Each structure stands twice: as C-alpha cells, then as structure tokens.
Amino acid sequence: MTQRPGIVVTGASGRMGQMLIRTITASDKARLVGAVERAGHDWIGADLGEAMGGAALGIKVTDDPLEAFAPAQAVIDFTAPEATLEFATLTAQARAVHVIGTTGMTEEQIARLEPAARHAVIVRAGNMSLGVNLLVQLTRKVAAALEEDFDIEVIEAHHRHKVDAPSGTALMLGEAAAEGRGVALADVSDRGRDGITGARTSGAIGFSAVRGGDIVGEHDVLFAGEGERVVLRHVATDRAIFARGALRAALWGQGKAPGHYSMVDVLGL
C-alpha cells in the first residue's frame, strides 16, 4: 500500500480517544480519516480539532460509524463492549482492521467477535503496551516454574474513573498465570474478599483492584511463598504508550489474513 492507511477513532472525546487522535495525526505512517462519538454527544457535527481545543483538522465528528468506516483501512476502538460488537460488524463490512482496546468484555461477548474475524483482521488486547505484553509472557513462565506453594496475586491500580474491575490487563495476567500452571482461570480465580473469608485456597489466583486519582495503570504479579516473594511489575506513567501500541497494531494488520489476533502476534513475542 503506497498511501498511508486511513484510521478512524471511536470514542473520540474520551481520554484514550484524544490520545489516539494526537498520536495518529503526529504519525508519518498513518492518516486520521474519521472520528466517531455516540449519538447526542456535544461533539457531533463539530470539527474534531476544534472540539479538542486546537486547530481545525477538517474532520467532522459523526455518530454514523458505517459512513465513517467506509473509507478507512483501520478502526481503533477503546469504547464499551456492546459498542465494540456493533463496530466489529461494520468494520468487517468495510474490510478494515479492527484494533480493540475495549475492556470489560465477557467471554460470551468475545465469542461474538468471531463472525467478524472471518472477514477482517481483529487485533484485541486488554493492554496495548510492549512492556505489559512482555510481563504477560514472564508471568506465564514464572507460574510454570513455581509450584502451588507460591500463592499468586494480581494487584492493579487505575484512575478513579475506570468502570470495570479487575482491569483487562489484570485478567490477561491472570490468564497467563493459569496457563503456566495448566489450569483454567475460571476454576481458580478469587476476586473478592470481605469479612471472615477463611484461609486462602491453595492454587487460587487472586485479584486486588485499587481505584483513585489519576493513576494511569500499575500492575503487579505477586508470587508469595514461604520465606520469599517474587514480584513482577509494570507501571505506566503516560497513556500515550497504549495509543502507540494501538497504532502499531493497526499498521501491522494491513494485508494480514482475516482472523482474531493479539498484541503477542503484533509484537512477535
């Protein structure tokens, strides 16, 4: 492809939406060709750049994803599960790469992406950063090396506005730990402790969530044994790392065969 791929951003007014817009417009490898917001939003019909408080970009914010996706080669989507499912169908119709950073999706919702993945490239990840995806691989290896004498706890912290818990990244890490131990996360997950809970169940993978302030994202995987602890940690200080990863995924997906991919595929890990 000689022309830079055209990219549409959904949820344009959100924190990630605006970061994605700035990242794409600053890139010499892609073009921003559309911005989508929900019906009734104040930005609908406005110039995107002016809505963000800057210079005009010549792109009108729309609530019509079908129209926005038609000229695009990729759609980057950090929205909500039901919106993402709608966008997946429309993106597949446009044969565009669909990069999904939406978190909080259930297994049933993830399964509903498969018809779209038969017609277009879907890259879905709970976290788009290189560091986090390396952490996932390390978690799998450490979990495989340590016996159940080591308790596993995934501890995550995010800003006060995040609406889902555990975070998508925490669940990625939990899945990796479970895979390392050869078990299903659903069978060993421990997500809530309150009151007299009794002793910890051997082999359980626990989750603890912190919400406060403007924390971008912090994730620890704690392996706690008798007399020693191993802690794997990733700290994000700038939301731009997720936008850069999502853009990398959108570019990577150009020309790939239809299918459901992850950031592990994109990064070749």
mmCIF file of N, CA and C in Angstrom, residues 57-144:
data_model
loop_
_atom_site.group_PDB
_atom_site.id
_atom_site.type_symbol
_atom_site.label_atom_id
_atom_site.label_comp_id
_atom_site.label_asym_id
_atom_site.label_seq_id
_atom_site.Cartn_x
_atom_site.Cartn_y
_atom_site.Cartn_z
ATOM 1 N N LEU A 57 -9.065 20.344 12.047
ATOM 2 C CA LEU A 57 -8.429 19.217 11.363
ATOM 3 C C LEU A 57 -9.145 18.859 10.072
ATOM 4 N N GLY A 58 -10.293 19.489 9.826
ATOM 5 C CA GLY A 58 -11.046 19.178 8.622
ATOM 6 C C GLY A 58 -11.779 17.850 8.705
ATOM 7 N N ILE A 59 -11.968 17.339 9.913
ATOM 8 C CA ILE A 59 -12.688 16.079 10.127
ATOM 9 C C ILE A 59 -13.869 16.359 11.051
ATOM 10 N N LYS A 60 -15.064 16.059 10.580
ATOM 11 C CA LYS A 60 -16.262 16.251 11.393
ATOM 12 C C LYS A 60 -16.523 15.008 12.239
ATOM 13 N N VAL A 61 -16.840 15.225 13.505
ATOM 14 C CA VAL A 61 -17.201 14.121 14.383
ATOM 15 C C VAL A 61 -18.599 13.644 14.004
ATOM 16 N N THR A 62 -18.763 12.326 13.884
ATOM 17 C CA THR A 62 -20.040 11.772 13.444
ATOM 18 C C THR A 62 -20.541 10.717 14.411
ATOM 19 N N ASP A 63 -21.854 10.487 14.383
ATOM 20 C CA ASP A 63 -22.425 9.376 15.142
ATOM 21 C C ASP A 63 -22.860 8.249 14.206
ATOM 22 N N ASP A 64 -22.374 8.302 12.957
ATOM 23 C CA ASP A 64 -22.694 7.286 11.952
ATOM 24 C C ASP A 64 -21.443 6.464 11.647
ATOM 25 N N PRO A 65 -21.213 5.369 12.383
ATOM 26 C CA PRO A 65 -19.983 4.596 12.158
ATOM 27 C C PRO A 65 -19.898 3.974 10.768
ATOM 28 N N LEU A 66 -21.013 3.589 10.191
ATOM 29 C CA LEU A 66 -20.994 2.980 8.861
ATOM 30 C C LEU A 66 -20.387 3.940 7.848
ATOM 31 N N GLU A 67 -20.818 5.198 7.900
ATOM 32 C CA GLU A 67 -20.283 6.212 6.993
ATOM 33 C C GLU A 67 -18.805 6.468 7.271
ATOM 34 N N ALA A 68 -18.445 6.522 8.550
ATOM 35 C CA ALA A 68 -17.059 6.822 8.919
ATOM 36 C C ALA A 68 -16.109 5.705 8.520
ATOM 37 N N PHE A 69 -16.551 4.434 8.651
ATOM 38 C CA PHE A 69 -15.660 3.310 8.402
ATOM 39 C C PHE A 69 -15.442 3.027 6.915
ATOM 40 N N ALA A 70 -16.361 3.464 6.077
ATOM 41 C CA ALA A 70 -16.311 3.112 4.651
ATOM 42 C C ALA A 70 -14.969 3.432 3.993
ATOM 43 N N PRO A 71 -14.353 4.612 4.236
ATOM 44 C CA PRO A 71 -13.082 4.908 3.564
ATOM 45 C C PRO A 71 -11.846 4.479 4.354
ATOM 46 N N ALA A 72 -12.050 3.806 5.485
ATOM 47 C CA ALA A 72 -10.936 3.524 6.397
ATOM 48 C C ALA A 72 -10.257 2.196 6.096
ATOM 49 N N GLN A 73 -8.986 2.130 6.430
ATOM 50 C CA GLN A 73 -8.251 0.863 6.402
ATOM 51 C C GLN A 73 -8.115 0.266 7.810
ATOM 52 N N ALA A 74 -8.418 1.068 8.825
ATOM 53 C CA ALA A 74 -8.358 0.568 10.203
ATOM 54 C C ALA A 74 -9.269 1.405 11.092
ATOM 55 N N VAL A 75 -9.784 0.752 12.128
ATOM 56 C CA VAL A 75 -10.588 1.407 13.156
ATOM 57 C C VAL A 75 -9.962 1.073 14.503
ATOM 58 N N ILE A 76 -9.692 2.085 15.310
ATOM 59 C CA ILE A 76 -9.152 1.851 16.648
ATOM 60 C C ILE A 76 -10.239 2.188 17.655
ATOM 61 N N ASP A 77 -10.509 1.228 18.526
ATOM 62 C CA ASP A 77 -11.735 1.224 19.312
ATOM 63 C C ASP A 77 -11.450 0.945 20.789
ATOM 64 N N PHE A 78 -11.521 1.992 21.610
ATOM 65 C CA PHE A 78 -11.454 1.855 23.063
ATOM 66 C C PHE A 78 -12.776 2.401 23.598
ATOM 67 N N THR A 79 -13.835 1.599 23.537
ATOM 68 C CA THR A 79 -15.146 2.118 23.953
ATOM 69 C C THR A 79 -15.759 1.213 25.010
ATOM 70 N N ALA A 80 -16.931 0.658 24.716
ATOM 71 C CA ALA A 80 -17.650 -0.216 25.641
ATOM 72 C C ALA A 80 -18.017 -1.501 24.912
ATOM 73 N N PRO A 81 -18.182 -2.615 25.643
ATOM 74 C CA PRO A 81 -18.382 -3.902 24.988
ATOM 75 C C PRO A 81 -19.469 -3.943 23.928
ATOM 76 N N GLU A 82 -20.673 -3.455 24.209
ATOM 77 C CA GLU A 82 -21.750 -3.546 23.226
ATOM 78 C C GLU A 82 -21.468 -2.672 22.006
ATOM 79 N N ALA A 83 -20.879 -1.503 22.239
ATOM 80 C CA ALA A 83 -20.498 -0.650 21.114
ATOM 81 C C ALA A 83 -19.444 -1.337 20.261
ATOM 82 N N THR A 84 -18.483 -1.979 20.898
ATOM 83 C CA THR A 84 -17.429 -2.677 20.169
ATOM 84 C C THR A 84 -18.004 -3.785 19.297
ATOM 85 N N LEU A 85 -18.992 -4.511 19.792
ATOM 86 C CA LEU A 85 -19.617 -5.567 18.994
ATOM 87 C C LEU A 85 -20.296 -4.994 17.759
ATOM 88 N N GLU A 86 -20.970 -3.854 17.911
ATOM 89 C CA GLU A 86 -21.590 -3.197 16.752
ATOM 90 C C GLU A 86 -20.517 -2.761 15.761
ATOM 91 N N PHE A 87 -19.450 -2.159 16.278
ATOM 92 C CA PHE A 87 -18.383 -1.691 15.400
ATOM 93 C C PHE A 87 -17.703 -2.853 14.681
ATOM 94 N N ALA A 88 -17.595 -4.008 15.337
ATOM 95 C CA ALA A 88 -16.934 -5.159 14.711
ATOM 96 C C ALA A 88 -17.659 -5.586 13.444
ATOM 97 N N THR A 89 -18.973 -5.604 13.498
ATOM 98 C CA THR A 89 -19.756 -5.979 12.319
ATOM 99 C C THR A 89 -19.534 -4.994 11.180
ATOM 100 N N LEU A 90 -19.549 -3.708 11.502
ATOM 101 C CA LEU A 90 -19.404 -2.675 10.473
ATOM 102 C C LEU A 90 -17.977 -2.614 9.938
ATOM 103 N N THR A 91 -17.007 -2.830 10.802
ATOM 104 C CA THR A 91 -15.611 -2.823 10.366
ATOM 105 C C THR A 91 -15.337 -4.003 9.430
ATOM 106 N N ALA A 92 -15.930 -5.153 9.750
ATOM 107 C CA ALA A 92 -15.772 -6.316 8.872
ATOM 108 C C ALA A 92 -16.374 -6.043 7.507
ATOM 109 N N GLN A 93 -17.513 -5.352 7.475
ATOM 110 C CA GLN A 93 -18.130 -4.997 6.189
ATOM 111 C C GLN A 93 -17.202 -4.109 5.364
ATOM 112 N N ALA A 94 -16.481 -3.227 6.054
ATOM 113 C CA ALA A 94 -15.548 -2.325 5.375
ATOM 114 C C ALA A 94 -14.209 -2.995 5.073
ATOM 115 N N ARG A 95 -14.034 -4.244 5.579
ATOM 116 C CA ARG A 95 -12.776 -4.990 5.422
ATOM 117 C C ARG A 95 -11.595 -4.197 5.988
ATOM 118 N N ALA A 96 -11.856 -3.507 7.077
ATOM 119 C CA ALA A 96 -10.818 -2.725 7.748
ATOM 120 C C ALA A 96 -10.292 -3.498 8.957
ATOM 121 N N VAL A 97 -9.073 -3.207 9.337
ATOM 122 C CA VAL A 97 -8.501 -3.784 10.554
ATOM 123 C C VAL A 97 -9.202 -3.162 11.759
ATOM 124 N N HIS A 98 -9.649 -4.004 12.687
ATOM 125 C CA HIS A 98 -10.326 -3.519 13.893
ATOM 126 C C HIS A 98 -9.410 -3.766 15.086
ATOM 127 N N VAL A 99 -8.855 -2.695 15.636
ATOM 128 C CA VAL A 99 -7.999 -2.777 16.820
ATOM 129 C C VAL A 99 -8.869 -2.489 18.037
ATOM 130 N N ILE A 100 -8.991 -3.473 18.925
ATOM 131 C CA ILE A 100 -9.903 -3.374 20.058
ATOM 132 C C ILE A 100 -9.115 -3.304 21.361
ATOM 133 N N GLY A 101 -9.234 -2.156 22.038
ATOM 134 C CA GLY A 101 -8.652 -2.000 23.371
ATOM 135 C C GLY A 101 -9.726 -1.954 24.439
ATOM 136 N N THR A 102 -10.968 -2.185 24.053
ATOM 137 C CA THR A 102 -12.093 -2.172 24.989
ATOM 138 C C THR A 102 -11.907 -3.262 26.044
ATOM 139 N N THR A 103 -12.115 -2.907 27.310
ATOM 140 C CA THR A 103 -12.008 -3.885 28.385
ATOM 141 C C THR A 103 -13.396 -4.160 28.964
ATOM 142 N N GLY A 104 -13.468 -5.150 29.835
ATOM 143 C CA GLY A 104 -14.733 -5.495 30.471
ATOM 144 C C GLY A 104 -15.613 -6.403 29.634
ATOM 145 N N MET A 105 -15.082 -6.977 28.539
ATOM 146 C CA MET A 105 -15.872 -7.864 27.696
ATOM 147 C C MET A 105 -15.965 -9.253 28.331
ATOM 148 N N THR A 106 -17.148 -9.834 28.302
ATOM 149 C CA THR A 106 -17.341 -11.183 28.813
ATOM 150 C C THR A 106 -16.878 -12.205 27.771
ATOM 151 N N GLU A 107 -16.743 -13.442 28.201
ATOM 152 C CA GLU A 107 -16.366 -14.500 27.264
ATOM 153 C C GLU A 107 -17.404 -14.639 26.157
ATOM 154 N N GLU A 108 -18.674 -14.465 26.511
ATOM 155 C CA GLU A 108 -19.739 -14.551 25.508
ATOM 156 C C GLU A 108 -19.609 -13.424 24.491
ATOM 157 N N GLN A 109 -19.290 -12.227 24.945
ATOM 158 C CA GLN A 109 -19.120 -11.100 24.031
ATOM 159 C C GLN A 109 -17.900 -11.297 23.138
ATOM 160 N N ILE A 110 -16.822 -11.811 23.699
ATOM 161 C CA ILE A 110 -15.627 -12.072 22.898
ATOM 162 C C ILE A 110 -15.932 -13.100 21.811
ATOM 163 N N ALA A 111 -16.712 -14.116 22.161
ATOM 164 C CA ALA A 111 -17.090 -15.135 21.177
ATOM 165 C C ALA A 111 -17.903 -14.531 20.040
ATOM 166 N N ARG A 112 -18.666 -13.481 20.332
ATOM 167 C CA ARG A 112 -19.489 -12.853 19.302
ATOM 168 C C ARG A 112 -18.657 -12.051 18.302
ATOM 169 N N LEU A 113 -17.364 -11.894 18.548
ATOM 170 C CA LEU A 113 -16.481 -11.228 17.586
ATOM 171 C C LEU A 113 -16.066 -12.160 16.452
ATOM 172 N N GLU A 114 -16.210 -13.457 16.657
ATOM 173 C CA GLU A 114 -15.663 -14.417 15.700
ATOM 174 C C GLU A 114 -16.251 -14.309 14.290
ATOM 175 N N PRO A 115 -17.576 -14.082 14.123
ATOM 176 C CA PRO A 115 -18.071 -13.924 12.745
ATOM 177 C C PRO A 115 -17.375 -12.788 12.004
ATOM 178 N N ALA A 116 -17.108 -11.679 12.697
ATOM 179 C CA ALA A 116 -16.413 -10.557 12.061
ATOM 180 C C ALA A 116 -14.979 -10.936 11.715
ATOM 181 N N ALA A 117 -14.340 -11.734 12.583
ATOM 182 C CA ALA A 117 -12.943 -12.123 12.359
ATOM 183 C C ALA A 117 -12.785 -13.057 11.172
ATOM 184 N N ARG A 118 -13.893 -13.626 10.685
ATOM 185 C CA ARG A 118 -13.809 -14.462 9.485
ATOM 186 C C ARG A 118 -13.690 -13.624 8.213
ATOM 187 N N HIS A 119 -13.963 -12.330 8.339
ATOM 188 C CA HIS A 119 -13.957 -11.450 7.168
ATOM 189 C C HIS A 119 -12.915 -10.325 7.247
ATOM 190 N N ALA A 120 -12.412 -10.064 8.428
ATOM 191 C CA ALA A 120 -11.473 -8.961 8.599
ATOM 192 C C ALA A 120 -10.508 -9.272 9.734
ATOM 193 N N VAL A 121 -9.459 -8.476 9.813
ATOM 194 C CA VAL A 121 -8.464 -8.627 10.882
ATOM 195 C C VAL A 121 -8.979 -7.947 12.148
ATOM 196 N N ILE A 122 -8.988 -8.684 13.251
ATOM 197 C CA ILE A 122 -9.268 -8.118 14.570
ATOM 198 C C ILE A 122 -8.029 -8.310 15.428
ATOM 199 N N VAL A 123 -7.535 -7.230 16.000
ATOM 200 C CA VAL A 123 -6.450 -7.304 16.982
ATOM 201 C C VAL A 123 -7.043 -6.834 18.301
ATOM 202 N N ARG A 124 -7.162 -7.746 19.254
ATOM 203 C CA ARG A 124 -7.780 -7.407 20.539
ATOM 204 C C ARG A 124 -6.806 -7.702 21.673
ATOM 205 N N ALA A 125 -6.686 -6.753 22.592
ATOM 206 C CA ALA A 125 -5.817 -6.947 23.752
ATOM 207 C C ALA A 125 -6.325 -6.112 24.908
ATOM 208 N N GLY A 126 -6.171 -6.652 26.114
ATOM 209 C CA GLY A 126 -6.526 -5.869 27.301
ATOM 210 C C GLY A 126 -5.537 -4.756 27.554
ATOM 211 N N ASN A 127 -4.376 -4.830 26.911
ATOM 212 C CA ASN A 127 -3.372 -3.783 27.062
ATOM 213 C C ASN A 127 -2.499 -3.781 25.814
ATOM 214 N N MET A 128 -2.244 -2.607 25.275
ATOM 215 C CA MET A 128 -1.510 -2.480 24.014
ATOM 216 C C MET A 128 -0.024 -2.190 24.188
ATOM 217 N N SER A 129 0.467 -2.100 25.415
ATOM 218 C CA SER A 129 1.856 -1.691 25.594
ATOM 219 C C SER A 129 2.819 -2.866 25.440
ATOM 220 N N LEU A 130 4.015 -2.576 24.944
ATOM 221 C CA LEU A 130 5.060 -3.577 24.799
ATOM 222 C C LEU A 130 5.430 -4.146 26.161
ATOM 223 N N GLY A 131 5.611 -3.277 27.145
ATOM 224 C CA GLY A 131 6.037 -3.717 28.471
ATOM 225 C C GLY A 131 5.054 -4.670 29.108
ATOM 226 N N VAL A 132 3.768 -4.370 29.006
ATOM 227 C CA VAL A 132 2.766 -5.244 29.604
ATOM 228 C C VAL A 132 2.745 -6.596 28.918
ATOM 229 N N ASN A 133 2.869 -6.622 27.606
ATOM 230 C CA ASN A 133 2.839 -7.897 26.904
ATOM 231 C C ASN A 133 4.081 -8.735 27.199
ATOM 232 N N LEU A 134 5.203 -8.090 27.470
ATOM 233 C CA LEU A 134 6.368 -8.814 27.967
ATOM 234 C C LEU A 134 6.085 -9.365 29.365
ATOM 235 N N LEU A 135 5.404 -8.568 30.199
ATOM 236 C CA LEU A 135 5.045 -9.005 31.545
ATOM 237 C C LEU A 135 4.145 -10.238 31.494
ATOM 238 N N VAL A 136 3.228 -10.270 30.548
ATOM 239 C CA VAL A 136 2.354 -11.437 30.384
ATOM 240 C C VAL A 136 3.191 -12.692 30.115
ATOM 241 N N GLN A 137 4.165 -12.572 29.216
ATOM 242 C CA GLN A 137 4.999 -13.727 28.895
ATOM 243 C C GLN A 137 5.828 -14.178 30.102
ATOM 244 N N LEU A 138 6.353 -13.216 30.847
ATOM 245 C CA LEU A 138 7.138 -13.541 32.046
ATOM 246 C C LEU A 138 6.267 -14.206 33.103
ATOM 247 N N THR A 139 5.032 -13.710 33.251
ATOM 248 C CA THR A 139 4.112 -14.286 34.239
ATOM 249 C C THR A 139 3.839 -15.747 33.938
ATOM 250 N N ARG A 140 3.618 -16.059 32.663
ATOM 251 C CA ARG A 140 3.364 -17.447 32.270
ATOM 252 C C ARG A 140 4.563 -18.333 32.617
ATOM 253 N N LYS A 141 5.777 -17.840 32.336
ATOM 254 C CA LYS A 141 6.982 -18.634 32.583
ATOM 255 C C LYS A 141 7.223 -18.842 34.083
ATOM 256 N N VAL A 142 7.052 -17.777 34.876
ATOM 257 C CA VAL A 142 7.285 -17.896 36.316
ATOM 258 C C VAL A 142 6.245 -18.808 36.953
ATOM 259 N N ALA A 143 4.991 -18.665 36.539
ATOM 260 C CA ALA A 143 3.936 -19.527 37.082
ATOM 261 C C ALA A 143 4.212 -20.994 36.768
ATOM 262 N N ALA A 144 4.748 -21.262 35.585
ATOM 263 C CA ALA A 144 5.059 -22.640 35.211
ATOM 264 C C ALA A 144 6.220 -23.190 36.037
#
